[in-house]
Amino acid sequence: MSQRCVCIHGHFYQPPRENPWLETVEQQESADPFHDWNERITAECYGPNAWARILDAHGYIDSIVSNYERISFNFGPTLLAWMERETPAAYAAILAAEEASRARYGGHSSALAQAYNHSILPLCNEADRRTQIRWGIADYTHRFGHAPRGMWLPETAVDTPTLEALAEQGIEFTLLAPHQAARVRAPGEDWRDVTGGRVDPRQAYRCTLPSGRTITVFFYDGPVSQAVAFEHLLDSGDRFADRLMSAFTAETGRPQLVHIATDGETYGHHHRHGDMALAYALRRFENDPAIELVNYGAFLEAHPPTHDVEILERTSWSCAHGVERWRSDCGCCTGSNRGWNQAWRRPLREALDWLSERVAALYDSRAAGALLRDPWAARDDYISLILERSDDATAAFFEAHGVGKLTENQRIEALRLLEMQRHAMLMYTSCGWFFDDVSGIETTQIIRYAARAIQLAQEVSDVALMQPFVERLCEAKSNIPEQGDGRLLYERHAEPLAVDLPRLVAHYAVSSLFKSYKPRAEVYAYAVEQLDYRTAALGRSRLALGKVAVVSQVTREADELSFGFIHLGDHNMSGGVRAFRGEAEYDAMLRDVMRSFRHADMPEVLRLLDAHFGELKYSMRSLFRDEQQRVLELVVDSATNDAQQVSARLYAQHSPLLRYLATLDLPLPKPLKGLASFVLNTMLRSELTARELDHDRIRELMREAEALRVDLHRATLNFTLQRTIENATARWVEAPERIGRLRRLRVLADLAHSGPFEVDLSTPQNEFYRLLQSTLPAYREAAAAGDEHAAQWRDVFGGLGEALRIRVHE
């Protein structure tokens, strides 16, 4: 191994964002035009680092590489779980890169584990700290196929009990900030004070713990890491590489490790094209014979620590006051909201601590002996069910941890208790305290996890937790007057989300009027089986009646329920759900309601439904967020079309006047300018999604918008064109030999470089580069042998490469 080694660590993490009842991430408007922040940051960072571009001197893509293969990294377990479901290509690329890193670095993986949901471990009780570490290790092992050697500590928050817990679970090393070192000792020398970040980061250190165990600590280079994160060092790959090189000393005779650690999102999300600067710097190091890229495991094997270290207790990388940022108004904040305070942090922490203690006691009293042999060992192993909620996995779990042969109801109670504990840990996710106000989406998310824990506690006992909990939240005051306090946030953003089986069936019934379900369907975290389903339509009115068997795939609670809903057009929807009460009563309801509906007696239909279900308390509002938006778009579609047609006629009627006013350089009257903006943006969106692209029409609309000085909705238009291009790419990849599909993609790629568009072309570029390596050689060979189709395909393919700005070498 070289005497000069470089390692770049990226901490890739997002807080868990799933609706606690549905186990899915719902739309987040602040991430617009993306569905949610996970999707947005994947597009800006996690994907680009799997397929990072290296440009030639003319700005063309010369190669596409995986940064993950060359750097050290950790991914949050809950983020990887989301990626596995929602972005399987990026997820697979990360797994492949981890495997490639082992081949590159002598069997040592570049991936580190992470404590499960990013709780601040020094602030956790002993049981939670142990479970967080064990779940992080189990998740890593499940995904990468081997046990981790290193673990990333959330916010690098550390104390001796945390290091003891890591070492107890077999973790060999971790990373800390330089200011977290207290003193070091060289072989044969006395201890030397290194507080204030004076530790030498170019070597590994041995930390001997009170138990006698040891763990290796790497202290990253603070100034260079700071420059990468906050000083625009990623504006240039050369500057980035030069700054890293400057961290070496002229000293010879001992190995030096220059290494940095930042949020992984720095490379692409926080700094646009940071992934490209990283790829360029890594390529430079690979081509430099004096430098060796390493990961921590490889360096540790070659150069075990010779120096001892003691840490500063309860410190972190992102709070100058230790770990106070996650429990008090210490002054640490984003700095973007002058005059605000974070006094809400303490009462929020105290409320959650109060709740945690009570659900822990409830868990212990209900589960110990009666349901689970060792409740806390069972909780540690519950990660196996979180990772695979199959019948076989559930049976194996209870075989290992259950008290005897549990009944179905006992299993349901045990699973509710375990889920209660899971959410009682999710509610400590660090991001809940990190930002400036209690009303932020990260904080309302952890309040939702608390609400789910409370609901589960109420389902297994008569312990009243909600009222005392929300009373404590009253002390968590928002800086924004209209947001009130933690209690109001609970009532606005947590309580209305609560789901039980009847509400789930109400969602299913309403949405069934707008889309077809298979006889057995997965509806979020539930399985719904149609036992009977009847529908009828009359004019704009529609009726849905049926009975279903529904089961939670998480807690296994199940029931049979019947439903009846009538949609009278637009948003007018009413219906009811209740437990199934037998065939006779159900058949009578079907007969009477259907007869009245066919006679167009809608008041009688409503009366009969009300009589059968007791109360028609469900409506369009019963749909969960994403489906509600989709259905409402369908419902208002006719109104939107009417508005577009009327607006288009008005615009056509008045456009000569608008053009004349524009030639006089006079401002357009606001109503007419608004009309022009609505019509031109609508027309452009329509053209960009058309099956046959009319290039001339699109350019004409853009010229007209420019002439009238109408603002185009660039973000929306860019996103629309990007989706059109990605769809065209998917169709081409299905049958790469189809020249027509290849030509259409070429036209779209040309369009992306024209007018107001600034489109992310990474998806077609990634696919093109893959086919450039795997498919083009065969077409070139066939073309050289006289195959006209192959020659034509080769030429069109080369034209697409030009449009995508990818260098196609002869």
CSV table of N, CA and C in Angstrom, one decimal, residues 31-112:
chain,number,residue,atom,x,y,z
A,31,ALA,N,-41.4,19.4,-2.2
A,31,ALA,CA,-40.4,18.8,-3.1
A,31,ALA,C,-40.7,19.0,-4.6
A,32,ASP,N,-41.8,19.7,-4.9
A,32,ASP,CA,-42.3,19.9,-6.2
A,32,ASP,C,-41.1,20.3,-7.2
A,33,PRO,N,-41.0,19.8,-8.4
A,33,PRO,CA,-42.1,19.0,-9.1
A,33,PRO,C,-42.0,17.5,-8.8
A,34,PHE,N,-41.2,17.1,-7.9
A,34,PHE,CA,-41.1,15.7,-7.6
A,34,PHE,C,-42.2,15.3,-6.6
A,35,HIS,N,-42.4,14.0,-6.5
A,35,HIS,CA,-43.5,13.5,-5.6
A,35,HIS,C,-43.1,13.8,-4.1
A,36,ASP,N,-41.9,13.6,-3.7
A,36,ASP,CA,-41.4,13.7,-2.4
A,36,ASP,C,-39.9,14.0,-2.3
A,37,TRP,N,-39.4,14.3,-1.1
A,37,TRP,CA,-38.0,14.6,-1.0
A,37,TRP,C,-37.1,13.4,-1.3
A,38,ASN,N,-37.5,12.2,-1.0
A,38,ASN,CA,-36.7,11.1,-1.3
A,38,ASN,C,-36.5,11.0,-2.8
A,39,GLU,N,-37.6,11.1,-3.5
A,39,GLU,CA,-37.5,11.0,-5.0
A,39,GLU,C,-36.7,12.2,-5.6
A,40,ARG,N,-36.8,13.4,-5.0
A,40,ARG,CA,-36.1,14.5,-5.6
A,40,ARG,C,-34.6,14.3,-5.3
A,41,ILE,N,-34.2,13.9,-4.1
A,41,ILE,CA,-32.8,13.8,-3.8
A,41,ILE,C,-32.2,12.6,-4.5
A,42,THR,N,-33.0,11.5,-4.7
A,42,THR,CA,-32.5,10.4,-5.5
A,42,THR,C,-32.1,10.9,-6.9
A,43,ALA,N,-33.0,11.7,-7.5
A,43,ALA,CA,-32.7,12.3,-8.9
A,43,ALA,C,-31.5,13.2,-8.9
A,44,GLU,N,-31.3,13.9,-7.8
A,44,GLU,CA,-30.2,14.9,-7.8
A,44,GLU,C,-28.9,14.4,-7.3
A,45,CYS,N,-29.0,13.3,-6.5
A,45,CYS,CA,-27.7,12.8,-5.8
A,45,CYS,C,-27.5,11.3,-5.9
A,46,TYR,N,-28.4,10.5,-5.4
A,46,TYR,CA,-28.2,9.1,-5.2
A,46,TYR,C,-28.0,8.4,-6.6
A,47,GLY,N,-28.9,8.8,-7.5
A,47,GLY,CA,-28.7,8.2,-8.9
A,47,GLY,C,-27.5,8.8,-9.6
A,48,PRO,N,-27.3,10.1,-9.6
A,48,PRO,CA,-26.1,10.6,-10.3
A,48,PRO,C,-24.8,10.1,-9.8
A,49,ASN,N,-24.7,9.7,-8.5
A,49,ASN,CA,-23.4,9.2,-8.0
A,49,ASN,C,-23.2,7.7,-8.4
A,50,ALA,N,-24.3,7.0,-8.7
A,50,ALA,CA,-24.2,5.7,-9.3
A,50,ALA,C,-23.8,5.7,-10.7
A,51,TRP,N,-24.1,6.8,-11.4
A,51,TRP,CA,-23.8,6.9,-12.9
A,51,TRP,C,-23.2,8.3,-13.1
A,52,ALA,N,-22.0,8.6,-12.6
A,52,ALA,CA,-21.4,9.9,-12.6
A,52,ALA,C,-20.7,10.1,-13.9
A,53,ARG,N,-20.8,11.4,-14.4
A,53,ARG,CA,-20.3,11.7,-15.7
A,53,ARG,C,-18.8,12.3,-15.5
A,54,ILE,N,-18.0,11.9,-16.4
A,54,ILE,CA,-16.7,12.5,-16.6
A,54,ILE,C,-16.6,13.1,-18.0
A,55,LEU,N,-16.4,14.4,-18.1
A,55,LEU,CA,-16.4,15.1,-19.3
A,55,LEU,C,-15.1,15.2,-20.0
A,56,ASP,N,-15.1,15.3,-21.3
A,56,ASP,CA,-13.8,15.6,-22.0
A,56,ASP,C,-13.6,17.1,-22.1
A,57,ALA,N,-12.6,17.5,-22.8
A,57,ALA,CA,-12.3,19.0,-22.9
A,57,ALA,C,-13.3,19.8,-23.6
A,58,HIS,N,-14.2,19.1,-24.4
A,58,HIS,CA,-15.2,19.9,-25.1
A,58,HIS,C,-16.6,19.8,-24.4
A,59,GLY,N,-16.6,19.3,-23.2
A,59,GLY,CA,-17.9,19.2,-22.5
A,59,GLY,C,-18.8,18.0,-22.8
A,60,TYR,N,-18.2,17.1,-23.6
A,60,TYR,CA,-19.0,15.8,-23.9
A,60,TYR,C,-18.7,14.8,-22.8
A,61,ILE,N,-19.6,13.9,-22.6
A,61,ILE,CA,-19.5,12.8,-21.7
A,61,ILE,C,-18.5,11.8,-22.2
A,62,ASP,N,-17.4,11.6,-21.6
A,62,ASP,CA,-16.4,10.7,-22.0
A,62,ASP,C,-16.6,9.3,-21.4
A,63,SER,N,-17.0,9.3,-20.1
A,63,SER,CA,-17.3,8.0,-19.5
A,63,SER,C,-18.3,8.2,-18.3
A,64,ILE,N,-19.0,7.2,-18.0
A,64,ILE,CA,-20.0,7.2,-16.9
A,64,ILE,C,-19.5,6.1,-15.9
A,65,VAL,N,-19.3,6.5,-14.6
A,65,VAL,CA,-18.7,5.6,-13.6
A,65,VAL,C,-19.5,5.7,-12.4
A,66,SER,N,-19.3,4.7,-11.5
A,66,SER,CA,-19.9,4.6,-10.2
A,66,SER,C,-19.0,5.2,-9.2
A,67,ASN,N,-19.4,6.3,-8.5
A,67,ASN,CA,-18.6,6.9,-7.4
A,67,ASN,C,-18.6,6.0,-6.2
A,68,TYR,N,-19.7,5.3,-6.0
A,68,TYR,CA,-19.8,4.4,-4.8
A,68,TYR,C,-18.7,3.3,-4.8
A,69,GLU,N,-18.3,2.9,-6.0
A,69,GLU,CA,-17.2,1.8,-6.0
A,69,GLU,C,-15.9,2.3,-5.5
A,70,ARG,N,-15.7,3.6,-5.5
A,70,ARG,CA,-14.4,4.2,-5.2
A,70,ARG,C,-14.3,4.9,-3.8
A,71,ILE,N,-15.4,5.3,-3.3
A,71,ILE,CA,-15.5,6.0,-2.1
A,71,ILE,C,-15.9,5.1,-0.9
A,72,SER,N,-15.8,5.6,0.3
A,72,SER,CA,-16.4,5.0,1.5
A,72,SER,C,-17.8,5.6,1.6
A,73,PHE,N,-18.8,4.8,2.0
A,73,PHE,CA,-20.1,5.3,2.2
A,73,PHE,C,-21.0,4.5,3.2
A,74,ASN,N,-22.0,5.2,3.7
A,74,ASN,CA,-23.1,4.5,4.4
A,74,ASN,C,-24.4,5.0,3.9
A,75,PHE,N,-25.4,4.2,3.9
A,75,PHE,CA,-26.7,4.6,3.5
A,75,PHE,C,-27.6,4.3,4.7
A,76,GLY,N,-28.5,5.2,5.1
A,76,GLY,CA,-29.5,4.9,6.1
A,76,GLY,C,-30.4,3.8,5.8
A,77,PRO,N,-30.6,2.8,6.7
A,77,PRO,CA,-31.4,1.7,6.4
A,77,PRO,C,-32.8,2.0,5.9
A,78,THR,N,-33.5,3.0,6.5
A,78,THR,CA,-34.8,3.3,6.1
A,78,THR,C,-34.8,3.9,4.7
A,79,LEU,N,-33.7,4.6,4.3
A,79,LEU,CA,-33.6,5.2,3.0
A,79,LEU,C,-33.5,4.0,2.0
A,80,LEU,N,-32.6,3.0,2.3
A,80,LEU,CA,-32.4,1.9,1.4
A,80,LEU,C,-33.7,1.1,1.2
A,81,ALA,N,-34.5,1.0,2.3
A,81,ALA,CA,-35.8,0.3,2.2
A,81,ALA,C,-36.7,1.0,1.2
A,82,TRP,N,-36.7,2.3,1.2
A,82,TRP,CA,-37.5,3.1,0.3
A,82,TRP,C,-37.0,2.9,-1.1
A,83,MET,N,-35.7,3.0,-1.3
A,83,MET,CA,-35.1,2.9,-2.6
A,83,MET,C,-35.4,1.5,-3.2
A,84,GLU,N,-35.3,0.5,-2.4
A,84,GLU,CA,-35.6,-0.9,-2.9
A,84,GLU,C,-37.0,-1.0,-3.5
A,85,ARG,N,-38.0,-0.3,-2.9
A,85,ARG,CA,-39.3,-0.3,-3.4
A,85,ARG,C,-39.5,0.7,-4.5
A,86,GLU,N,-39.0,1.9,-4.5
A,86,GLU,CA,-39.4,2.9,-5.4
A,86,GLU,C,-38.4,3.2,-6.5
A,87,THR,N,-37.1,3.0,-6.3
A,87,THR,CA,-36.1,3.3,-7.3
A,87,THR,C,-35.1,2.0,-7.4
A,88,PRO,N,-35.7,0.9,-7.9
A,88,PRO,CA,-34.9,-0.3,-7.8
A,88,PRO,C,-33.6,-0.3,-8.6
A,89,ALA,N,-33.5,0.5,-9.7
A,89,ALA,CA,-32.3,0.6,-10.5
A,89,ALA,C,-31.2,1.2,-9.7
A,90,ALA,N,-31.5,2.3,-9.0
A,90,ALA,CA,-30.5,3.0,-8.2
A,90,ALA,C,-30.1,2.1,-7.0
A,91,TYR,N,-31.0,1.4,-6.4
A,91,TYR,CA,-30.8,0.5,-5.3
A,91,TYR,C,-29.8,-0.6,-5.7
A,92,ALA,N,-30.1,-1.2,-6.9
A,92,ALA,CA,-29.3,-2.3,-7.4
A,92,ALA,C,-27.9,-1.8,-7.7
A,93,ALA,N,-27.8,-0.5,-8.2
A,93,ALA,CA,-26.5,0.0,-8.5
A,93,ALA,C,-25.6,0.2,-7.2
A,94,ILE,N,-26.3,0.5,-6.1
A,94,ILE,CA,-25.5,0.6,-4.8
A,94,ILE,C,-25.0,-0.7,-4.4
A,95,LEU,N,-25.9,-1.7,-4.5
A,95,LEU,CA,-25.5,-3.1,-4.1
A,95,LEU,C,-24.3,-3.6,-4.9
A,96,ALA,N,-24.4,-3.3,-6.2
A,96,ALA,CA,-23.4,-3.7,-7.2
A,96,ALA,C,-22.1,-3.0,-6.9
A,97,ALA,N,-22.2,-1.7,-6.5
A,97,ALA,CA,-21.0,-0.9,-6.2
A,97,ALA,C,-20.3,-1.5,-5.0
A,98,GLU,N,-21.1,-1.9,-4.0
A,98,GLU,CA,-20.5,-2.4,-2.7
A,98,GLU,C,-19.7,-3.7,-3.0
A,99,GLU,N,-20.3,-4.5,-3.9
A,99,GLU,CA,-19.6,-5.8,-4.3
A,99,GLU,C,-18.4,-5.5,-5.0
A,100,ALA,N,-18.4,-4.5,-5.9
A,100,ALA,CA,-17.2,-4.1,-6.7
A,100,ALA,C,-16.2,-3.5,-5.8
A,101,SER,N,-16.6,-2.8,-4.7
A,101,SER,CA,-15.6,-2.2,-3.8
A,101,SER,C,-14.8,-3.3,-3.1
A,102,ARG,N,-15.4,-4.4,-2.8
A,102,ARG,CA,-14.7,-5.5,-2.2
A,102,ARG,C,-13.6,-6.1,-3.1
A,103,ALA,N,-14.0,-6.2,-4.4
A,103,ALA,CA,-13.0,-6.7,-5.4
A,103,ALA,C,-11.9,-5.7,-5.5
A,104,ARG,N,-12.2,-4.4,-5.5
A,104,ARG,CA,-11.2,-3.3,-5.7
A,104,ARG,C,-10.2,-3.2,-4.5
A,105,TYR,N,-10.8,-3.4,-3.3
A,105,TYR,CA,-10.0,-3.1,-2.1
A,105,TYR,C,-9.7,-4.4,-1.3
A,106,GLY,N,-9.3,-5.4,-2.0
A,106,GLY,CA,-8.8,-6.6,-1.3
A,106,GLY,C,-9.8,-7.3,-0.4
A,107,GLY,N,-11.1,-7.3,-0.7
A,107,GLY,CA,-12.1,-8.0,0.1
A,107,GLY,C,-12.7,-7.1,1.1
A,108,HIS,N,-12.3,-5.8,1.2
A,108,HIS,CA,-12.8,-4.9,2.2
A,108,HIS,C,-13.9,-4.1,1.6
A,109,SER,N,-15.1,-4.1,2.3
A,109,SER,CA,-16.2,-3.4,1.8
A,109,SER,C,-16.1,-1.9,2.0
A,110,SER,N,-16.5,-1.1,1.1
A,110,SER,CA,-16.6,0.4,1.3
A,110,SER,C,-17.8,0.9,2.0
A,111,ALA,N,-18.7,0.0,2.2
A,111,ALA,CA,-20.0,0.3,2.9
A,111,ALA,C,-19.8,0.2,4.4
A,112,LEU,N,-20.3,1.1,5.1
A,112,LEU,CA,-20.5,1.1,6.6
A,112,LEU,C,-21.9,0.9,6.9
